[in-house]
Structure formats: C-alpha cells, structure tokens
Amino acid sequence: MTRIRLHDLDFELFLPEAEVNAAIDRLAGELRAKYHGKRPLFVGVLNGAFFFAAELVKRLDIECEITFVKVASYLGTHSTGRVTDLIGLNERIEGRHIVVLEDIVDTGNTVKHILDALADHHPASVSIATLLFKPDAYTQTIPIDHVAVRIPNAFVVGSGLDHDGLGRNLPGIYRIITPAQ
Ligand code: IMP
C-alpha cells in the first residue's frame, strides 16, 4: 500500500517498514553502548511513542525500566505550541538516567516542556531519543541526542503517528501529499 487516505488527506509511502526498523536497530546500538550498566528509565511520550518505545526496548538487552507520560501539544497538522502538564510520572526520577522517547520532534516545544518538568526532579542525566526529527521545524536549542531518522518539514503518519486519530497502526512512515496549487 503506497498511497492512503485518512479523513480528508492523502498520504504516500515515504519510509518503508524495513527502513524504519533498520533506523531503530542503529539507535538501539547507540543506546545500548551509552546506558549499559546504568539502568536507564525510558519515558515514552503518549500516544505517539508507544510504537517506537516498544520497538526500541525489545532491541535493548540491558537492564532498564520503561514508563509512559502524556502531554497534549498538538492539534491537526500544525503544531500549536500549547502544552499541558506531564501526566502519569510516578517513578522516582532523582539520581536516575532518564531517556525521553518521542515519536517525532517538530518545533521541540513538547520536548522542552518535558525536560523542564523532569529537571525539577533532579535526575542524574536526561537525554532525548526520537523516531523522527524535523530539523527545519525545530525552534529550540536543546540538542536532540538520539535520532532514528531526520525528515523534511512535512506532515507524516504511521509507526505511531496519527492524523486526528488515524494512521498510528500503519507500518512505515507516510508523508502528506500536498494538493497542486
Ligand atoms: P512539537 O512540540 O512541535 O515538537 O511536536 C511534538 C508532537 O506533535 C509530537 O509528539 C506529535 O504528537 C505531534 N506531531 C508533530 N509533527 C507531526 C507529524 O508530522 N505528524 C503527526 N504528529 C506530529
């Protein structure tokens, strides 16, 4: 399936599942080397990161923990920049090595908000790992430590990412087809 319609929008296949898997393999290798022996706490950002989090941690044969938090920062196809509080963070953070797992870093507002909230809990370290990164949309200065795939600034779905609720279950990544002007 190379072309799909979700609600009112059309998408075409941009990254096949095999390429997404290969990128996650590479990232898992990086994280294994960095966190072996440190028992990191992975913090997946729901809803989108459920897919990436599962795919990543099943490749990590190191001692680690995983939990999920929720923030709301996005509506439709453009980032609003609005964020709310972190919901569901019950683990002890102080002194821990934290790896925030994102489905995609777009403007970076969400990641900034999460890092600010985590800093209040005095972790030993915090890094960010994301399935997708849009460098051209990024407005923050925080380094994005671990990126599986850098993509152009276009709206995408699949592998956990949605368009108003649809598309999260699609393997691979699909990019919006912009109608001809
Ligand atoms: P940011 O705060 O602008 O970095 O946006 C982060 C959140 O916006 C992500 O966790 C996604 O939920 C959503 N988002 C950003 N870009 C896209 C996209 O291309 N497709 C689907 N969701 C996106």
Coordinates of C-alpha atoms and ligand atoms in Angstrom, one line a residue:
M1 CA 0.0 0.0 0.0
T2 CA 1.9 3.1 -1.2
R3 CA -1.0 5.6 -1.1
I4 CA -3.7 6.0 1.6
R5 CA -6.4 8.4 2.6
L6 CA -7.0 9.4 6.2
H7 CA -10.1 11.6 6.8
D8 CA -9.7 14.4 4.3
L9 CA -5.9 14.0 3.5
D10 CA -3.9 11.8 1.1
F11 CA -0.5 10.3 2.0
E12 CA 2.1 8.4 0.2
L13 CA 4.7 5.9 1.5
F14 CA 7.9 7.8 2.5
L15 CA 9.8 5.2 4.6
P16 CA 9.0 1.5 4.2
E17 CA 8.9 -0.6 7.4
A18 CA 12.3 -2.2 6.7
E19 CA 13.9 1.3 6.7
V20 CA 12.2 2.3 10.0
N21 CA 13.4 -1.0 11.5
A22 CA 16.9 -0.5 10.4
A23 CA 17.0 3.0 11.8
I24 CA 15.7 1.7 15.2
D25 CA 18.3 -1.0 15.1
R26 CA 21.0 1.6 14.8
L27 CA 19.6 3.7 17.6
A28 CA 19.3 0.7 19.9
G29 CA 23.0 0.1 19.3
E30 CA 23.8 3.7 20.3
L31 CA 21.7 3.5 23.5
R32 CA 23.0 0.0 24.5
A33 CA 26.6 1.3 24.4
K34 CA 25.7 4.5 26.3
Y35 CA 23.5 3.1 29.0
H36 CA 24.8 -0.4 29.7
G37 CA 25.2 -0.8 33.4
K38 CA 23.3 2.4 34.2
R39 CA 19.8 1.0 34.5
P40 CA 18.1 3.9 32.5
L41 CA 14.5 4.8 32.9
F42 CA 12.9 5.3 29.4
V43 CA 10.0 7.7 29.5
G44 CA 7.7 7.3 26.4
V45 CA 5.5 10.2 25.5
L46 CA 2.0 9.0 24.7
N47 CA 0.2 8.5 22.5
G48 CA 2.6 8.5 19.5
A49 CA 5.7 7.0 21.2
F50 CA 4.0 3.7 22.1
F51 CA 5.2 2.1 18.8
F52 CA 8.8 3.5 18.9
A53 CA 9.1 2.6 22.6
A54 CA 8.1 -1.0 22.1
E55 CA 10.3 -1.4 19.0
L56 CA 13.3 0.2 20.8
V57 CA 13.2 -1.6 24.2
K58 CA 12.8 -5.0 22.7
R59 CA 16.1 -4.5 21.0
L60 CA 17.9 -3.4 24.2
D61 CA 19.4 -6.3 26.1
I62 CA 20.4 -4.1 29.0
E63 CA 18.8 -3.7 32.4
C64 CA 16.3 -0.8 32.0
E65 CA 12.8 0.4 33.1
I66 CA 10.1 1.9 30.9
T67 CA 7.2 4.2 31.8
F68 CA 4.9 6.5 29.9
V69 CA 3.7 10.1 30.3
K70 CA 1.1 12.1 28.5
V71 CA 1.2 15.7 27.3
A72 CA -1.1 17.5 24.9
S73 CA 0.6 19.8 22.5
Y74 CA -0.7 19.2 19.0
L75 CA -4.0 19.5 17.1
G76 CA -4.4 18.9 13.3
T77 CA -1.5 19.2 11.0
H78 CA 0.3 22.2 12.5
S79 CA 2.0 22.3 15.9
T80 CA 0.1 24.7 18.2
G81 CA 2.9 25.1 20.7
R82 CA 0.4 24.6 23.5
V83 CA 1.5 22.2 26.2
T84 CA -0.1 20.9 29.4
D85 CA 1.4 19.2 32.5
L86 CA 3.1 15.8 32.5
I87 CA 0.5 13.2 33.4
G88 CA 1.4 9.8 34.9
L89 CA 5.0 10.2 36.0
N90 CA 5.0 8.2 39.2
E91 CA 8.6 6.7 39.2
R92 CA 11.4 8.1 41.3
I93 CA 13.5 10.3 39.0
E94 CA 16.1 11.7 41.4
G95 CA 19.6 10.3 40.6
R96 CA 18.3 8.3 37.6
H97 CA 19.5 8.3 34.0
I98 CA 16.4 9.3 32.0
V99 CA 15.8 8.8 28.3
V100 CA 12.7 10.6 26.9
L101 CA 11.3 8.7 24.0
E102 CA 9.4 10.8 21.4
D103 CA 7.6 9.7 18.2
I104 CA 8.7 12.9 16.5
V105 CA 10.4 16.2 17.4
D106 CA 8.8 19.0 15.3
T107 CA 9.1 22.5 16.9
G108 CA 10.6 21.0 20.0
N109 CA 8.1 22.7 22.3
T110 CA 6.9 19.4 23.8
V111 CA 10.4 18.1 24.5
K112 CA 11.4 21.5 26.1
H113 CA 8.3 21.2 28.4
I114 CA 9.1 17.7 29.4
L115 CA 12.8 18.4 30.1
D116 CA 11.8 21.4 32.2
A117 CA 9.4 19.2 34.2
L118 CA 11.9 16.4 34.7
A119 CA 14.6 18.8 35.8
D120 CA 12.5 19.7 38.9
H121 CA 13.0 16.0 40.0
H122 CA 16.9 16.2 39.8
P123 CA 17.7 13.3 37.5
A124 CA 21.4 12.2 37.1
S125 CA 21.0 12.8 33.4
V126 CA 18.4 13.3 30.7
S127 CA 18.6 12.6 27.0
I128 CA 16.1 12.5 24.2
A129 CA 15.6 9.7 21.7
T130 CA 13.2 10.2 18.9
L131 CA 12.0 8.1 16.0
L132 CA 11.7 11.2 13.7
F133 CA 13.2 14.7 13.8
K134 CA 12.3 17.6 11.6
P135 CA 15.4 19.8 11.8
D136 CA 13.8 22.6 9.6
A137 CA 10.9 22.9 12.0
Y138 CA 12.9 22.9 15.2
T139 CA 12.9 26.1 17.2
Q140 CA 14.6 25.1 20.4
T141 CA 18.3 25.0 21.3
I142 CA 18.3 21.7 23.3
P143 CA 20.4 19.1 21.5
I144 CA 18.3 16.1 20.3
D145 CA 20.8 13.4 21.3
H146 CA 19.5 10.3 19.5
V147 CA 17.6 10.5 16.2
A148 CA 16.5 7.4 14.2
V149 CA 15.5 9.3 11.1
R150 CA 15.8 13.0 10.1
I151 CA 12.9 14.0 7.8
P152 CA 11.9 17.1 5.8
N153 CA 9.3 19.5 7.3
A154 CA 6.2 17.7 6.1
F155 CA 3.3 16.2 8.0
V156 CA 3.7 12.4 8.3
V157 CA 1.7 9.5 9.8
G158 CA 2.4 5.8 10.6
S159 CA 4.5 3.9 13.1
G160 CA 2.6 5.6 16.0
L161 CA 2.0 9.0 14.4
D162 CA -1.6 10.0 13.5
H163 CA -3.8 12.4 11.7
D164 CA -6.7 13.1 14.0
G165 CA -6.6 9.6 15.4
L166 CA -6.0 7.6 12.2
G167 CA -2.8 6.1 10.9
R168 CA -0.9 5.1 14.0
N169 CA -1.2 1.4 13.1
L170 CA 0.4 1.8 9.7
P171 CA 3.9 0.2 9.4
G172 CA 6.4 2.5 7.8
I173 CA 6.0 6.3 7.5
Y174 CA 3.6 8.1 5.1
R175 CA 4.0 11.7 4.0
I176 CA 1.2 14.1 3.2
I177 CA 0.5 14.7 -0.5
T178 CA 0.1 18.4 -0.9
P179 CA -2.6 19.2 -3.4
A180 CA -1.3 21.1 -6.5
Q181 CA -1.9 24.9 -6.2
Ligands
IMP1 P1 6.5 19.6 18.9 O1 6.1 20.0 20.3 O2 6.1 20.7 17.9 O3 7.9 19.1 18.7 O4 5.5 18.4 18.5 C1 5.5 17.2 19.1 C2 4.3 16.4 18.9 O5 3.5 16.9 17.8 C3 4.6 15.0 18.5 O6 4.8 14.2 19.7 C4 3.4 14.6 17.7 O7 2.4 14.1 18.5 C5 3.0 15.9 17.0 N1 3.5 16.0 15.6 C6 4.5 16.8 15.2 N2 4.7 16.6 13.9 C7 3.8 15.7 13.5 C8 3.6 15.0 12.2 O8 4.2 15.3 11.2 N3 2.7 14.0 12.2 C9 2.0 13.7 13.3 N4 2.1 14.3 14.5 C10 3.1 15.2 14.6

